[in-house]
Amino acid sequence: MANQHFQIVIIGAGPAGMAAALTTTKAGLETIVIDDQKDNGGQVYRNLQANQKTSPAYLGQSYYDGVKLAQSFADCGAIYRPDCTVWQITDTHEIALVSQGKAELITADYIIIATGAIERPMPVKGWTLPGVMSVGGAQTLLKQAAIGAEDAVFVGSGPLLYLTAWQYIKAGLSVRAVIDITGTKQWRSAIPFAPLAFLQPGMVAMGRKWLGDIRRNTEVINHVIAVEIIGQSQAQGVSCTLSTGDKIEIGSNHIFLHQGVVPNVNLTMATGLAHQWDHQAHCWRPVIDVTGKSSDEQIYIAGDGAGIGGAKAAVIAGRLAASAIVARCGKPRFLAQLYYKLRHLHYLSIRPFLDRLYLPPAHFRLAQADETIICRCEAVSKADVDAALDSGASGPNQLKAFCRAGMGRCQGRSCGLVVQEMIASHTGQSMTETGYYRLRPPVKPITLAELASLEGPWPD
């Protein structure tokens, strides 16, 4: 594989990556799909092939909607490299990867990055205690191993929180409570965009079903203005403060947190592509045109990695990016591109409503207690970050030198947005002016032995 060249390299085998491969292979372009998971499907269709055999109903129809896409991908003729990690893309479009302990370099005429989304951190006091995990992690256990925790408490807001709580209930697991942090202000902000949301009646109906089933099967607590995990060495429960000033404590050893997802921009930022601050979704996103083309003429970005839209929008975005590349390879696809553009806009019509409704308030995006851990990798607390800011650290990269926040294994994927907002709040600068960590390769942890195994010249 060393130094092989491909017409198309697709990074990520979720909905966008699989859909893009269907289009490029149908056009006769040599395509390789690289994914760091063991099976295709990404997070949304995780372990789909295995689950299809037993078809547990608790995963819901929206999960099994991916079966046709996954089967078509398996038969499309693309070279598929699972369990393979991309750790750098150079200016000359060399792609450095690690597979089975060996580093390799490949090159491509065009690259489609479809690395999806990550969960927005929820840095409440105690969120790093054993027994506390993200809702995405809780859902992964359910999909991957049919494992769940009894008497768990779900805390936060957003479609993934409600979907996973619903899946737990349908799986026969008891859910102790759902603590919903969606506030009245968010509802007032979102209501004007409700008519646009109803252009997706199926999604609205599905959300109403989840919420209805949850309310019939467990306690749902609203009007919450503060949350704290109870426990010293492990989670023993959760305390929430209501807008009335009343406090409620719920005992549980399993607390699942979630307050939305944001584009996973580590690879696109480390590649040097242009990004912009999305004021509505409160996150960074790559600068792309309507087809997904980035600030590099040869690199396209598709799916939630370019902006959150959900699985159906990701499929269309993958098709659209691939069609644009096919057209640039001399096979015009004007009608197909027009069709995909319109479909993409249709699927995104619900986003203005969801983005406003589930944007967490600032007091949930920022830690409130001094002892709350901000950077999990380096165990940097809110007090540590505040001390660095008081000592003169003025930006995310300077802050690394003061307290090591963002210098761990994840390179800021967990703490980046929190640190950025803490700095902006301290300096009075905007989020755009504050900026983000300067990300460098390798964007994923690799060993020295894997690096040393690279044959031939190193990446430029």
CSV table of C-alpha atoms in Angstrom, one decimal:
chain,number,residue,atom,x,y,z
A,1,MET,CA,0.0,0.0,0.0
A,2,ALA,CA,3.0,2.4,0.6
A,3,ASN,CA,2.9,5.4,-1.7
A,4,GLN,CA,-0.1,4.2,-3.7
A,5,HIS,CA,-2.1,6.8,-5.5
A,6,PHE,CA,-5.9,6.8,-5.8
A,7,GLN,CA,-8.3,9.1,-7.7
A,8,ILE,CA,-10.5,9.4,-4.6
A,9,VAL,CA,-9.7,9.0,-0.9
A,10,ILE,CA,-12.7,9.1,1.5
A,11,ILE,CA,-11.9,9.5,5.2
A,12,GLY,CA,-14.8,8.2,7.2
A,13,ALA,CA,-17.3,5.3,6.5
A,14,GLY,CA,-20.4,6.9,8.1
A,15,PRO,CA,-23.4,7.9,6.1
A,16,ALA,CA,-21.6,10.7,4.1
A,17,GLY,CA,-18.5,8.6,3.3
A,18,MET,CA,-20.5,5.5,2.2
A,19,ALA,CA,-22.8,7.6,0.1
A,20,ALA,CA,-19.9,9.4,-1.6
A,21,ALA,CA,-18.2,6.1,-2.4
A,22,LEU,CA,-21.4,4.9,-4.1
A,23,THR,CA,-21.3,7.9,-6.5
A,24,THR,CA,-17.5,7.9,-7.2
A,25,THR,CA,-17.3,4.1,-7.9
A,26,LYS,CA,-20.4,4.2,-10.1
A,27,ALA,CA,-18.6,6.8,-12.2
A,28,GLY,CA,-15.6,4.5,-12.5
A,29,LEU,CA,-13.3,6.4,-10.2
A,30,GLU,CA,-10.8,4.4,-8.2
A,31,THR,CA,-11.9,4.9,-4.6
A,32,ILE,CA,-10.5,4.0,-1.2
A,33,VAL,CA,-12.5,4.5,2.0
A,34,ILE,CA,-10.5,4.7,5.2
A,35,ASP,CA,-12.2,4.5,8.6
A,36,ASP,CA,-10.8,4.1,12.1
A,37,GLN,CA,-13.7,1.9,13.2
A,38,LYS,CA,-13.9,-1.8,12.8
A,39,ASP,CA,-17.2,-1.7,10.8
A,40,ASN,CA,-18.7,0.9,8.5
A,41,GLY,CA,-21.7,3.0,9.6
A,42,GLY,CA,-20.1,5.7,11.8
A,43,GLN,CA,-21.8,6.4,15.1
A,44,VAL,CA,-25.3,6.6,13.7
A,45,TYR,CA,-25.2,3.1,12.0
A,46,ARG,CA,-22.7,1.6,14.4
A,47,ASN,CA,-22.6,-2.2,14.3
A,48,LEU,CA,-25.5,-2.3,11.9
A,49,GLN,CA,-24.5,-5.5,10.1
A,50,ALA,CA,-24.3,-7.5,13.3
A,51,ASN,CA,-27.5,-6.0,14.8
A,52,GLN,CA,-29.3,-6.7,11.6
A,53,LYS,CA,-29.2,-10.4,12.2
A,54,THR,CA,-31.2,-10.1,15.5
A,55,SER,CA,-32.9,-6.8,14.7
A,56,PRO,CA,-33.6,-5.6,18.2
A,57,ALA,CA,-36.6,-3.3,18.0
A,58,TYR,CA,-35.3,-0.9,20.6
A,59,LEU,CA,-32.7,0.6,18.2
A,60,GLY,CA,-35.6,2.1,16.2
A,61,GLN,CA,-36.5,2.3,12.5
A,62,SER,CA,-34.2,5.3,11.9
A,63,TYR,CA,-31.2,3.0,12.7
A,64,TYR,CA,-32.3,0.2,10.3
A,65,ASP,CA,-32.9,2.8,7.6
A,66,GLY,CA,-29.1,2.5,7.1
A,67,VAL,CA,-29.2,-1.1,6.0
A,68,LYS,CA,-29.7,-0.4,2.3
A,69,LEU,CA,-26.9,2.2,2.3
A,70,ALA,CA,-24.5,-0.2,4.1
A,71,GLN,CA,-25.3,-3.1,1.8
A,72,SER,CA,-24.9,-0.9,-1.3
A,73,PHE,CA,-21.6,0.3,0.0
A,74,ALA,CA,-20.3,-3.2,0.6
A,75,ASP,CA,-21.1,-4.1,-3.0
A,76,CYS,CA,-19.9,-0.8,-4.7
A,77,GLY,CA,-16.3,-1.9,-5.4
A,78,ALA,CA,-14.5,0.7,-3.3
A,79,ILE,CA,-11.4,-0.4,-1.5
A,80,TYR,CA,-12.4,-0.4,2.2
A,81,ARG,CA,-9.8,0.0,5.0
A,82,PRO,CA,-11.4,-0.4,8.4
A,83,ASP,CA,-9.5,0.0,11.7
A,84,CYS,CA,-7.2,2.4,9.9
A,85,THR,CA,-6.3,5.9,11.3
A,86,VAL,CA,-5.5,9.0,9.3
A,87,TRP,CA,-3.1,11.2,11.3
A,88,GLN,CA,-2.1,13.8,8.7
A,89,ILE,CA,-3.0,15.3,5.4
A,90,THR,CA,-0.2,17.4,3.9
A,91,ASP,CA,-0.3,20.4,1.6
A,92,THR,CA,0.6,18.1,-1.3
A,93,HIS,CA,-2.3,15.8,-0.4
A,94,GLU,CA,-0.2,13.0,1.0
A,95,ILE,CA,-2.4,11.1,3.5
A,96,ALA,CA,-0.5,9.6,6.4
A,97,LEU,CA,-2.3,6.7,8.1
A,98,VAL,CA,-1.7,3.8,10.5
A,99,SER,CA,-3.1,0.3,10.0
A,100,GLN,CA,-2.2,-2.8,11.9
A,101,GLY,CA,0.7,-1.1,13.6
A,102,LYS,CA,2.3,0.2,10.4
A,103,ALA,CA,2.4,3.7,9.1
A,104,GLU,CA,1.8,4.3,5.4
A,105,LEU,CA,1.5,7.2,2.9
A,106,ILE,CA,-1.0,7.4,0.1
A,107,THR,CA,-1.8,10.2,-2.3
A,108,ALA,CA,-5.0,11.2,-4.0
A,109,ASP,CA,-6.4,13.5,-6.7
A,110,TYR,CA,-9.3,14.3,-4.5
A,111,ILE,CA,-10.0,13.8,-0.8
A,112,ILE,CA,-13.4,13.7,0.9
A,113,ILE,CA,-13.3,14.2,4.6
A,114,ALA,CA,-16.4,12.7,6.3
A,115,THR,CA,-15.3,12.4,9.9
A,116,GLY,CA,-18.7,13.3,11.5
A,117,ALA,CA,-19.4,15.0,14.7
A,118,ILE,CA,-18.4,14.9,18.4
A,119,GLU,CA,-20.4,15.6,21.5
A,120,ARG,CA,-20.2,19.1,23.0
A,121,PRO,CA,-18.7,18.8,26.5
A,122,MET,CA,-20.9,19.4,29.5
A,123,PRO,CA,-18.5,20.5,32.2
A,124,VAL,CA,-20.7,20.3,35.3
A,125,LYS,CA,-19.1,19.6,38.7
A,126,GLY,CA,-18.3,15.9,39.0
A,127,TRP,CA,-18.6,15.1,35.2
A,128,THR,CA,-15.3,13.2,35.3
A,129,LEU,CA,-16.3,10.9,38.1
A,130,PRO,CA,-16.5,7.1,37.4
A,131,GLY,CA,-20.1,6.3,36.5
A,132,VAL,CA,-20.6,9.5,34.4
A,133,MET,CA,-20.3,9.2,30.7
A,134,SER,CA,-21.6,10.8,27.6
A,135,VAL,CA,-25.0,9.8,26.1
A,136,GLY,CA,-23.1,8.9,22.9
A,137,GLY,CA,-21.0,6.5,24.9
A,138,ALA,CA,-24.1,5.0,26.5
A,139,GLN,CA,-25.7,4.6,23.1
A,140,THR,CA,-22.5,2.9,21.7
A,141,LEU,CA,-22.7,0.3,24.5
A,142,LEU,CA,-26.2,-0.4,23.5
A,143,LYS,CA,-25.5,-0.7,19.8
A,144,GLN,CA,-22.1,-2.5,20.1
A,145,ALA,CA,-22.8,-4.9,22.9
A,146,ALA,CA,-26.5,-4.7,23.8
A,147,ILE,CA,-25.4,-3.4,27.2
A,148,GLY,CA,-27.0,-0.7,29.3
A,149,ALA,CA,-27.1,0.5,32.8
A,150,GLU,CA,-30.2,0.1,35.0
A,151,ASP,CA,-31.6,3.2,36.8
A,152,ALA,CA,-29.5,5.7,34.8
A,153,VAL,CA,-30.2,9.4,34.8
A,154,PHE,CA,-30.0,11.2,31.5
A,155,VAL,CA,-29.1,14.9,31.8
A,156,GLY,CA,-29.0,17.6,29.1
A,157,SER,CA,-30.9,18.3,25.9
A,158,GLY,CA,-31.0,17.5,22.2
A,159,PRO,CA,-32.2,14.8,19.9
A,160,LEU,CA,-29.5,12.3,20.8
A,161,LEU,CA,-30.3,12.5,24.5
A,162,TYR,CA,-34.0,11.8,23.9
A,163,LEU,CA,-33.3,9.1,21.3
A,164,THR,CA,-30.9,7.2,23.6
A,165,ALA,CA,-33.3,7.5,26.6
A,166,TRP,CA,-36.1,6.2,24.4
A,167,GLN,CA,-33.8,3.3,23.2
A,168,TYR,CA,-33.0,2.4,26.8
A,169,ILE,CA,-36.7,2.3,27.8
A,170,LYS,CA,-37.5,0.2,24.7
A,171,ALA,CA,-34.7,-2.2,25.6
A,172,GLY,CA,-36.4,-2.8,28.9
A,173,LEU,CA,-33.9,-0.8,31.0
A,174,SER,CA,-35.2,1.3,33.8
A,175,VAL,CA,-34.4,5.0,33.4
A,176,ARG,CA,-34.4,6.8,36.7
A,177,ALA,CA,-35.1,10.2,35.3
A,178,VAL,CA,-34.5,12.6,32.5
A,179,ILE,CA,-33.2,16.1,33.5
A,180,ASP,CA,-34.0,18.4,30.6
A,181,ILE,CA,-32.0,21.6,30.6
A,182,THR,CA,-33.8,23.2,27.7
A,183,GLY,CA,-34.9,26.6,29.0
A,184,THR,CA,-37.8,28.9,28.2
A,185,LYS,CA,-35.4,31.3,26.5
A,186,GLN,CA,-34.5,28.6,24.0
A,187,TRP,CA,-38.1,27.8,23.3
A,188,ARG,CA,-38.9,31.5,22.6
A,189,SER,CA,-35.9,31.7,20.3
A,190,ALA,CA,-36.8,28.6,18.4
A,191,ILE,CA,-40.6,29.0,18.0
A,192,PRO,CA,-40.4,31.4,15.0
A,193,PHE,CA,-38.5,28.7,13.1
A,194,ALA,CA,-41.1,26.0,13.8
A,195,PRO,CA,-42.8,26.3,10.4
A,196,LEU,CA,-39.5,25.4,8.7
A,197,ALA,CA,-39.1,22.4,11.0
A,198,PHE,CA,-42.5,21.1,9.8
A,199,LEU,CA,-41.0,20.8,6.3
A,200,GLN,CA,-39.6,17.6,7.9
A,201,PRO,CA,-42.8,16.2,9.4
A,202,GLY,CA,-41.4,12.7,9.8
A,203,MET,CA,-38.6,14.0,12.0
A,204,VAL,CA,-41.0,16.1,14.0
A,205,ALA,CA,-43.3,13.1,14.5
A,206,MET,CA,-40.4,10.9,15.5
A,207,GLY,CA,-39.2,13.4,18.1
A,208,ARG,CA,-42.7,13.7,19.6
A,209,LYS,CA,-42.9,10.0,19.8
A,210,TRP,CA,-39.6,9.7,21.7
A,211,LEU,CA,-40.7,12.5,24.1
A,212,GLY,CA,-44.2,11.0,24.6
A,213,ASP,CA,-42.8,7.5,25.4
A,214,ILE,CA,-40.2,8.9,27.8
A,215,ARG,CA,-42.8,10.9,29.7
A,216,ARG,CA,-45.0,7.9,30.1
A,217,ASN,CA,-42.1,5.7,31.4
A,218,THR,CA,-40.0,7.9,33.6
A,219,GLU,CA,-39.8,11.2,35.4
A,220,VAL,CA,-38.9,14.2,33.3
A,221,ILE,CA,-37.6,17.3,35.2
A,222,ASN,CA,-37.8,20.7,33.4
A,223,HIS,CA,-36.9,24.3,34.3
A,224,VAL,CA,-33.4,23.3,35.4
A,225,ILE,CA,-30.8,26.0,35.9
A,226,ALA,CA,-27.9,24.1,37.5
A,227,VAL,CA,-26.7,20.5,37.7
A,228,GLU,CA,-24.0,18.9,39.8
A,229,ILE,CA,-22.9,15.3,40.0
A,230,ILE,CA,-22.9,14.0,43.6
A,231,GLY,CA,-20.1,11.8,44.8
A,232,GLN,CA,-16.4,11.7,45.9
A,233,SER,CA,-14.8,8.7,44.2
A,234,GLN,CA,-17.7,7.7,42.0
A,235,ALA,CA,-21.1,9.1,40.9
A,236,GLN,CA,-23.7,8.5,43.6
A,237,GLY,CA,-26.4,10.8,42.1
A,238,VAL,CA,-27.2,14.1,40.6
A,239,SER,CA,-28.4,17.3,42.1
A,240,CYS,CA,-30.3,19.9,40.0
A,241,THR,CA,-31.5,23.3,40.9
A,242,LEU,CA,-34.9,24.5,39.4
A,243,SER,CA,-35.7,28.0,38.3
A,244,THR,CA,-37.9,28.3,41.4
A,245,GLY,CA,-34.8,27.8,43.6
A,246,ASP,CA,-35.8,24.4,44.7
A,247,LYS,CA,-33.2,21.6,44.6
A,248,ILE,CA,-33.8,18.0,43.7
A,249,GLU,CA,-31.4,15.1,44.3
A,250,ILE,CA,-31.7,11.8,42.6
A,251,GLY,CA,-29.6,8.8,43.6
A,252,SER,CA,-27.9,6.8,40.8
A,253,ASN,CA,-24.5,5.4,39.9
A,254,HIS,CA,-24.9,6.0,36.2
A,255,ILE,CA,-25.3,9.5,34.9
A,256,PHE,CA,-25.3,10.2,31.1
A,257,LEU,CA,-24.6,13.7,30.0
A,258,HIS,CA,-25.3,15.4,26.6
A,259,GLN,CA,-25.8,18.9,25.3
A,260,GLY,CA,-25.6,18.5,21.5
A,261,VAL,CA,-23.0,17.6,18.9
A,262,VAL,CA,-20.6,19.8,17.0
A,263,PRO,CA,-18.5,19.2,13.8
A,264,ASN,CA,-15.3,17.2,14.4
A,265,VAL,CA,-12.8,19.7,13.0
A,266,ASN,CA,-9.6,18.3,14.3
A,267,LEU,CA,-8.4,16.8,11.0
A,268,THR,CA,-9.7,19.7,8.9
A,269,MET,CA,-8.1,22.3,11.1
A,270,ALA,CA,-4.8,20.4,11.3
A,271,THR,CA,-4.8,20.2,7.5
A,272,GLY,CA,-4.9,24.0,7.4
A,273,LEU,CA,-8.3,24.4,5.8
A,274,ALA,CA,-10.2,27.7,6.4
A,275,HIS,CA,-12.8,27.6,9.2
A,276,GLN,CA,-15.4,30.0,10.5
A,277,TRP,CA,-17.2,30.5,13.8
A,278,ASP,CA,-20.9,29.4,13.5
A,279,HIS,CA,-22.7,31.9,15.8
A,280,GLN,CA,-26.0,30.1,15.7
A,281,ALA,CA,-24.7,26.6,16.4
A,282,HIS,CA,-21.9,28.0,18.7
A,283,CYS,CA,-19.1,25.9,17.1
A,284,TRP,CA,-16.4,26.0,14.5
A,285,ARG,CA,-17.1,24.7,11.0
A,286,PRO,CA,-15.0,24.4,7.8
A,287,VAL,CA,-15.6,27.0,5.1
A,288,ILE,CA,-17.1,25.2,2.2
A,289,ASP,CA,-19.1,26.0,-0.9
A,290,VAL,CA,-22.5,24.5,-1.7
A,291,THR,CA,-20.9,21.2,-3.0
A,292,GLY,CA,-18.7,20.8,0.1
A,293,LYS,CA,-15.5,22.0,-1.5
A,294,SER,CA,-13.1,23.4,1.1
A,295,SER,CA,-10.6,26.2,0.9
A,296,ASP,CA,-8.3,23.6,-0.8
A,297,GLU,CA,-9.5,22.9,-4.3
A,298,GLN,CA,-8.8,19.2,-3.9
A,299,ILE,CA,-10.4,18.6,-0.6
A,300,TYR,CA,-14.2,18.3,0.0
A,301,ILE,CA,-16.0,17.9,3.4
A,302,ALA,CA,-19.3,16.1,3.7
A,303,GLY,CA,-21.7,15.3,6.4
A,304,ASP,CA,-21.8,16.5,10.0
A,305,GLY,CA,-18.1,17.3,9.9
A,306,ALA,CA,-19.1,20.3,7.8
A,307,GLY,CA,-22.1,21.3,9.9
A,308,ILE,CA,-24.6,19.3,11.8
A,309,GLY,CA,-27.5,18.1,9.7
A,310,GLY,CA,-28.2,14.5,10.7
A,311,ALA,CA,-27.9,11.2,8.9
A,312,LYS,CA,-30.2,11.9,5.9
A,313,ALA,CA,-28.5,15.2,5.2
A,314,ALA,CA,-25.1,13.6,5.5
A,315,VAL,CA,-26.0,11.0,2.8
A,316,ILE,CA,-27.1,13.7,0.4
A,317,ALA,CA,-24.0,15.8,1.3
A,318,GLY,CA,-21.8,12.8,0.5
A,319,ARG,CA,-23.5,12.3,-2.8
A,320,LEU,CA,-23.3,16.0,-3.6
A,321,ALA,CA,-19.5,16.3,-2.9
A,322,ALA,CA,-18.9,13.1,-4.9
A,323,SER,CA,-21.0,14.4,-7.8
A,324,ALA,CA,-19.0,17.6,-7.9
A,325,ILE,CA,-15.7,15.7,-8.1
A,326,VAL,CA,-17.1,13.4,-10.8
A,327,ALA,CA,-18.1,16.5,-12.8
A,328,ARG,CA,-14.5,17.8,-12.4
A,329,CYS,CA,-13.3,14.5,-13.7
A,330,GLY,CA,-15.0,15.2,-17.0
A,331,LYS,CA,-18.4,13.6,-16.4
A,332,PRO,CA,-20.9,16.4,-16.0
A,333,ARG,CA,-23.7,15.7,-13.5
A,334,PHE,CA,-25.7,19.0,-13.6
A,335,LEU,CA,-29.1,17.5,-12.9
A,336,ALA,CA,-27.8,15.2,-10.2
A,337,GLN,CA,-26.1,18.1,-8.4
A,338,LEU,CA,-29.2,20.3,-8.7
A,339,TYR,CA,-31.3,17.4,-7.2
A,340,TYR,CA,-28.8,16.8,-4.3
A,341,LYS,CA,-28.6,20.6,-3.5
A,342,LEU,CA,-32.4,20.8,-3.2
A,343,ARG,CA,-32.6,17.6,-1.2
A,344,HIS,CA,-29.8,18.9,1.1
A,345,LEU,CA,-31.6,22.2,1.7
A,346,HIS,CA,-34.8,20.3,2.5
A,347,TYR,CA,-33.1,18.1,5.1
A,348,LEU,CA,-31.5,21.1,6.7
A,349,SER,CA,-34.8,23.0,7.0
A,350,ILE,CA,-35.2,21.7,10.6
A,351,ARG,CA,-31.8,22.9,11.8
A,352,PRO,CA,-32.6,26.6,12.5
A,353,PHE,CA,-35.3,25.3,14.9
A,354,LEU,CA,-33.1,22.6,16.5
A,355,ASP,CA,-30.0,24.8,16.7
A,356,ARG,CA,-31.9,27.5,18.7
A,357,LEU,CA,-33.9,25.1,20.9
A,358,TYR,CA,-31.0,23.0,22.0
A,359,LEU,CA,-28.2,25.5,22.2
A,360,PRO,CA,-27.2,25.1,25.9
A,361,PRO,CA,-27.1,28.3,28.0
A,362,ALA,CA,-23.7,29.7,28.8
A,363,HIS,CA,-23.9,28.5,32.4
A,364,PHE,CA,-24.0,24.9,31.1
A,365,ARG,CA,-21.3,25.5,28.5
A,366,LEU,CA,-18.9,26.9,31.1
A,367,ALA,CA,-17.9,25.3,34.4
A,368,GLN,CA,-19.2,27.0,37.5
A,369,ALA,CA,-17.3,25.3,40.3
A,370,ASP,CA,-13.5,25.9,40.7
A,371,GLU,CA,-12.7,22.2,41.1
A,372,THR,CA,-14.5,21.2,38.0
A,373,ILE,CA,-12.1,19.5,35.5
A,374,ILE,CA,-11.9,21.3,32.2
A,375,CYS,CA,-9.1,19.4,30.3
A,376,ARG,CA,-9.7,15.7,31.2
A,377,CYS,CA,-6.5,14.5,29.5
A,378,GLU,CA,-4.2,16.7,31.7
A,379,ALA,CA,-6.6,17.0,34.7
A,380,VAL,CA,-6.7,20.8,34.4
A,381,SER,CA,-9.4,22.4,36.6
A,382,LYS,CA,-11.4,25.6,36.1
A,383,ALA,CA,-9.3,27.1,38.9
A,384,ASP,CA,-6.1,26.3,37.0
A,385,VAL,CA,-7.5,27.9,33.8
A,386,ASP,CA,-8.7,31.0,35.7
A,387,ALA,CA,-5.2,31.3,37.3
A,388,ALA,CA,-3.5,31.1,33.9
A,389,LEU,CA,-5.9,33.8,32.6
A,390,ASP,CA,-5.2,36.0,35.6
A,391,SER,CA,-1.5,35.5,34.9
A,392,GLY,CA,-1.8,36.9,31.4
A,393,ALA,CA,-2.6,34.0,29.1
A,394,SER,CA,-4.5,35.7,26.3
A,395,GLY,CA,-5.3,32.9,23.9
A,396,PRO,CA,-5.9,29.1,23.6
A,397,ASN,CA,-2.4,28.4,22.4
A,398,GLN,CA,-0.7,30.6,25.0
A,399,LEU,CA,-2.8,28.9,27.6
A,400,LYS,CA,-1.2,25.5,26.8
A,401,ALA,CA,2.1,26.9,28.0
A,402,PHE,CA,0.6,28.2,31.2
A,403,CYS,CA,-1.4,25.1,32.3
A,404,ARG,CA,-1.2,22.4,29.6
A,405,ALA,CA,-4.9,22.5,28.8
A,406,GLY,CA,-5.4,21.0,25.4
A,407,MET,CA,-2.0,19.2,25.3
A,408,GLY,CA,-3.3,15.7,26.0
A,409,ARG,CA,-4.2,12.7,23.8
A,410,CYS,CA,-7.4,14.2,22.4
A,411,GLN,CA,-5.7,17.5,21.4
A,412,GLY,CA,-8.5,19.6,22.7
A,413,ARG,CA,-11.5,17.7,21.3
A,414,SER,CA,-13.0,17.5,24.7
A,415,CYS,CA,-12.0,20.9,26.2
A,416,GLY,CA,-11.4,23.2,23.2
A,417,LEU,CA,-14.7,24.9,23.1
A,418,VAL,CA,-14.9,25.3,26.9
A,419,VAL,CA,-11.4,26.8,27.1
A,420,GLN,CA,-12.1,29.1,24.1
A,421,GLU,CA,-15.3,30.4,25.7
A,422,MET,CA,-13.6,30.9,29.1
A,423,ILE,CA,-10.9,33.0,27.4
A,424,ALA,CA,-13.5,35.0,25.5
A,425,SER,CA,-15.5,35.6,28.7
A,426,HIS,CA,-12.3,36.7,30.5
A,427,THR,CA,-10.9,39.0,27.8
A,428,GLY,CA,-14.2,40.3,26.4
A,429,GLN,CA,-13.2,39.3,22.9
A,430,SER,CA,-15.5,37.5,20.5
A,431,MET,CA,-15.2,33.8,19.9
A,432,THR,CA,-13.8,34.5,16.4
A,433,GLU,CA,-11.2,36.9,17.8
A,434,THR,CA,-10.3,34.4,20.6
A,435,GLY,CA,-9.7,31.6,18.1
A,436,TYR,CA,-9.1,27.9,18.7
A,437,TYR,CA,-6.1,25.6,19.5
A,438,ARG,CA,-3.5,25.4,16.8
A,439,LEU,CA,-3.8,21.7,15.8
A,440,ARG,CA,-0.9,19.8,14.5
A,441,PRO,CA,-0.4,16.3,13.2
A,442,PRO,CA,-0.6,13.6,14.3
A,443,VAL,CA,-4.3,14.4,14.9
A,444,LYS,CA,-4.8,10.9,16.5
A,445,PRO,CA,-2.5,9.2,19.0
A,446,ILE,CA,0.1,6.9,17.3
A,447,THR,CA,3.1,5.3,18.8
A,448,LEU,CA,6.8,6.0,18.0
A,449,ALA,CA,7.1,2.4,16.8
A,450,GLU,CA,4.3,3.0,14.3
A,451,LEU,CA,5.9,6.3,13.2
A,452,ALA,CA,9.3,4.5,12.8
A,453,SER,CA,7.6,1.8,10.6
A,454,LEU,CA,7.0,4.4,7.8
A,455,GLU,CA,8.9,3.4,4.7
A,456,GLY,CA,10.3,5.9,2.3
A,457,PRO,CA,10.2,9.7,2.7
A,458,TRP,CA,8.3,11.3,5.5
A,459,PRO,CA,5.2,13.5,4.8
A,460,ASP,CA,6.1,17.0,3.4
